[in-house]
Amino acid sequence: MHKLLTDKPGDQMMLLGNEAIARGAIEAGVGFTSTYPGTPSSELSLSFFQMSKESDLYFEYCTNEKVAVEVSAGAAACGVRSMAVMKHVGLNVAADALMTLAYVGVKGGMVILTADDPAMFSSQNEQDNRYYAKISGLPMLEPSSVEEAHRIVADAFDLSEQLQEPVLLRTTTRINHSSGVVTLGAIRPRRTRGSFVKDPLNLVTVPAVSRKLHVKLLQNYEKALELAETSPWNLREGDGPWGILCNGVSYNYVKDAVGDLGIAAKVRLLRIGFSHPLPPRKIRDFLQGCEKVLVVEEGEPYLEEGAKAIAQEAGLTLPIRGKAPELLSRLYEFDPAMVRRVVGDYFGVPWKARPPVDVSDLPPIPQRPPTLCAGCSHRATYYEVRKAAEELGIETLYPSDIGCYTLGLLPPLSMADYLICMGSSTGTAGGFAQASGRKVVSFIGDSTFFHSGIPGLINAVFNQHDLTLVILDNGITAMTGHQPNPGVDMSQLKMEGYGRVSIEAVVRALGVPHVTVIKPYKVKKSVEAIKEALQFKGVSVIISQELCVLYAANLKLPRRKPFQVSDKCRNHRVCMTRLACPAFYVWNERIKIDANLCTGCALCAQICPENAILPVKEEKR
Amino acid sequence: MMETKRLVMVAVGGQGNLLASSVLGEAARLAGVPMRMSEIHGMAQRGGVVESALIFGNAHSTIISDGDADVLMGFEPAETLRALAKCNRNSVAITNLAPLMPFTVNIGQGVYPDLNKLQALIRAKTARLIAFNATALAREAGNVLSVNMVLLGALTQTAVLPLTVDHVKAAMQHKTKPAFLDANLKAFDLGFAAAQNA
Ligand SMILES: Cc1ncc(C[n+]2csc(CCOP(=O)(O)OP(=O)(O)O)c2C)c(N)n1
Ligand code: SF4
Ligand code: SF4
């Protein structure tokens, strides 16, 4: 049985934050779960996926986050407790649905998890999604630890049912990817089917209905305000004159700082865990007891602005500070020493830090950026597109997209010139084609194509842009940990009950005038096909089909024979300087191939001018 | 109240530091020591660096600031050096001496640091450096992939963390595959002995 389905209340388990949230949802009786994957939330979705195979919990991987919110909204409208999981930027994609779902509301509890990523460990920006609560008018809860993350989920569901509207649950990477000990609670009965009661005058958002629904949303806001006033997630500790207002993981850094500085008796702390709407009376009462207040929150000055507005209404003039050059930054994540220093400085407490060792005299350390795996099909496609462009002597521009293939940005491939967000490769390409005067070749992965690449391609067909789109179809959503997408052959995973959408059929159906499918491990043929596509005037699409090697290895598909560099090698190093496959290494000034890493894609063998790279002979292995 | 102890582990994706964390988590549970940890493992499978912070005792934070590590344990020498700012003068550093060449070096961007110089630098700046070829010991133990267990042996020898040999070995029984247990225990002992002699 999946460990998170263990029905032993009181047992303790060391869980990853994401697992703790999944367990919290199971205990809350969630029946319907949906997601589009994204770090740092991916293990939460994975837990649901795994549990759905062993229980009646329903889970689906959706085409994108908007769809994930929509399917969960449908289930919640039938009275089923539902949860949609995504990373912070996913909520941008889902925002259109979210804003009006806030009006329509839900019947069964619905929780939308947004996993923010301060410091951008694996994201394209570090937006602070607390503002989504503000703009939508929906309640938001935020845990400070793994243990709280586990317990807060049931409260989020209860709150959602009480107010009959979705609740936003916000985490940050350091919650999702921390581990702590969780005490299991009882599992409430799970309802996976409900019933839908027709009520178009409240559920179909034509203007006349929405005008009414907005009134309801504002009434709910008032109710939520009252609930926030008494919510145990807004924690008050201590009653000294030095106020500290904080949220999320910052609370932990503050607690440690207060302990280290020995100032517990002087501090009055308010930790906001019910972060929208902010409780005005609670904050006012807190402020009234303080001489001065420091607001410790990662990201934007959300609490700081809220507290200042409340102080203004209450006629309080005490200093309330947070974001400032000498205090705390809007950038990146906080850490305990930083918070300790700022708390110490702000309240004038002397503190002797343990100085880090001096690293100014260390020799330069070579970077170790993540790189495409040995034998990654993306490397082959990139090489071939570059080669084709070189042979044609055309100047190219490469808008890219988000996935493993974005790693092709780095030299020696250097195959990404522009990137905004998922799906942007197809849209931006049109602008570049029109305005740059260069040949535009953009790249998109299979999952990203389904997620949000299709509208941009339709746009290119309709507006007759002159561009080539390369769809890097490696048969899986690799970057975020090999999740399925609509193009994936689920029978390979021995899973039933799934359809499959053919990218080629979609592209042809869109009316793309020039469509080619290539097998990127066949270098010569691929380069010829790409050259043809590049010369086509209008929209051309190349679908490069080859399974992600890491996924193929996970599937235990037969391995190809590894290659080795024979003594025919004359040390041109074309393989190294053009491909930099991580299976290469240098030994006694010669290129060697690590047979344990080489996946036998044969790309290097096909480009070696001496034909010096050959398969390892059986007996040698 | 028990003193808080902080361990930073750095490794290259695939070196098995996630299993090492999970063994230490289990050992802490067996020892009755509160423990929290966090891991940044976004692109581990694509050869990036994985950094784990493990905090034993009553602290709330799950990350470790520069200067705050009691122990820094590196699975790869250049990565140990890169993370050195986590240490203060009183920290203990443990490092594997078997390099994994970053591809950037292979394509001529940067030079791999000299291992003797690297050790001299770390030794001069910290209280104690334990440096040895953990990969060779793992091979000797019968499983090249047991570098993590070798390093756990060395870590346990330092006695900085509130965990005994028995705790860690029992945790290894719970958390590692039975088929590898003998090799893993041998790897642990070799690492422990290497730290004694370092
Ligand atoms: C709106 C949004 N949702 C999710 C993500 C996380 N994410 C980044 S890349 C990616 C999928 C990449 O899959 P694919 O396009 O198939 O490329 P591959 O990694 O397989 O090469 C996801 C889900 C994101 N960055 N933005
Ligand atoms: S995981 Fe797959 S797609 Fe990603 S770099 Fe490795 S081989 Fe390429
Ligand atoms: S065949 Fe060449 S390019 Fe392909 S994985 Fe092996 S070493 Fe790398």
XYZ file of N, CA and C and ligand atoms in Angstrom, chain A residues 373-376 379 521 561-564 575 579-584 592-594 597-605 613, ligand 3:
98
model
N 21.384 15.190 -20.813
C 21.959 13.874 -20.528
C 22.782 13.365 -21.715
N 23.655 12.416 -21.437
C 24.354 11.723 -22.519
C 23.309 11.050 -23.394
N 23.386 11.302 -24.680
C 22.455 10.664 -25.599
C 21.091 11.323 -25.678
N 20.911 12.485 -25.027
C 19.617 13.179 -25.110
C 19.320 13.508 -26.573
N 19.955 17.053 -28.010
C 21.297 17.431 -28.460
C 21.440 17.134 -29.958
N 18.364 10.659 -34.313
C 19.603 9.879 -34.242
C 20.120 9.538 -35.635
N 24.111 -0.265 -27.713
C 25.523 -0.496 -27.396
C 26.265 0.826 -27.222
N 27.093 0.918 -26.205
C 27.863 2.151 -26.046
C 28.967 2.250 -27.115
N 29.471 3.458 -27.279
C 30.524 3.697 -28.271
C 31.862 3.939 -27.581
N 32.932 3.821 -28.385
C 34.261 4.115 -27.858
C 35.065 4.837 -28.947
N 33.689 16.246 -31.859
C 32.635 15.705 -30.989
C 32.533 16.532 -29.717
N 29.399 18.957 -29.523
C 28.318 18.249 -28.819
C 28.444 18.319 -27.301
N 29.678 18.210 -26.800
C 29.917 18.171 -25.355
C 28.980 17.201 -24.648
N 28.836 16.036 -25.196
C 28.057 14.998 -24.513
C 28.739 14.683 -23.189
N 27.996 14.612 -22.090
C 28.653 14.370 -20.797
C 29.318 12.996 -20.672
N 29.127 12.116 -21.666
C 29.846 10.832 -21.614
C 31.306 10.988 -22.043
N 31.648 12.105 -22.660
C 33.055 12.333 -23.055
C 33.891 12.751 -21.856
N 37.897 10.385 -24.532
C 37.440 9.022 -24.236
C 35.933 9.081 -24.011
N 35.299 7.923 -24.081
C 33.867 7.851 -23.800
C 33.651 6.933 -22.606
N 32.927 7.423 -21.635
C 32.605 6.611 -20.466
C 31.479 5.649 -20.853
N 28.161 5.808 -19.096
C 27.276 6.945 -19.346
C 26.738 6.942 -20.767
N 27.542 6.480 -21.713
C 27.140 6.517 -23.122
C 25.877 5.678 -23.322
N 24.910 6.251 -24.015
C 23.663 5.518 -24.239
C 23.585 4.981 -25.663
N 24.680 5.163 -26.405
C 24.730 4.568 -27.740
C 23.878 5.274 -28.775
N 23.710 6.596 -28.637
C 22.857 7.304 -29.589
C 23.535 7.411 -30.955
N 24.858 7.277 -30.975
C 25.644 7.278 -32.212
C 25.758 8.651 -32.869
N 25.331 9.695 -32.178
C 25.439 11.032 -32.749
C 26.903 11.375 -33.009
N 27.754 11.184 -31.989
C 29.157 11.557 -32.147
C 29.796 10.729 -33.262
N 29.417 9.450 -33.321
C 30.015 8.573 -34.335
C 29.719 9.096 -35.738
N 34.825 6.837 -34.093
C 34.020 6.428 -32.927
C 33.177 5.215 -33.316
S 27.134 7.793 -28.716
Fe 28.404 9.609 -28.445
S 26.973 11.325 -28.271
Fe 25.794 9.419 -27.987
S 25.746 9.108 -25.780
Fe 27.499 7.964 -26.531
S 29.220 9.400 -26.344
Fe 27.346 10.612 -26.187
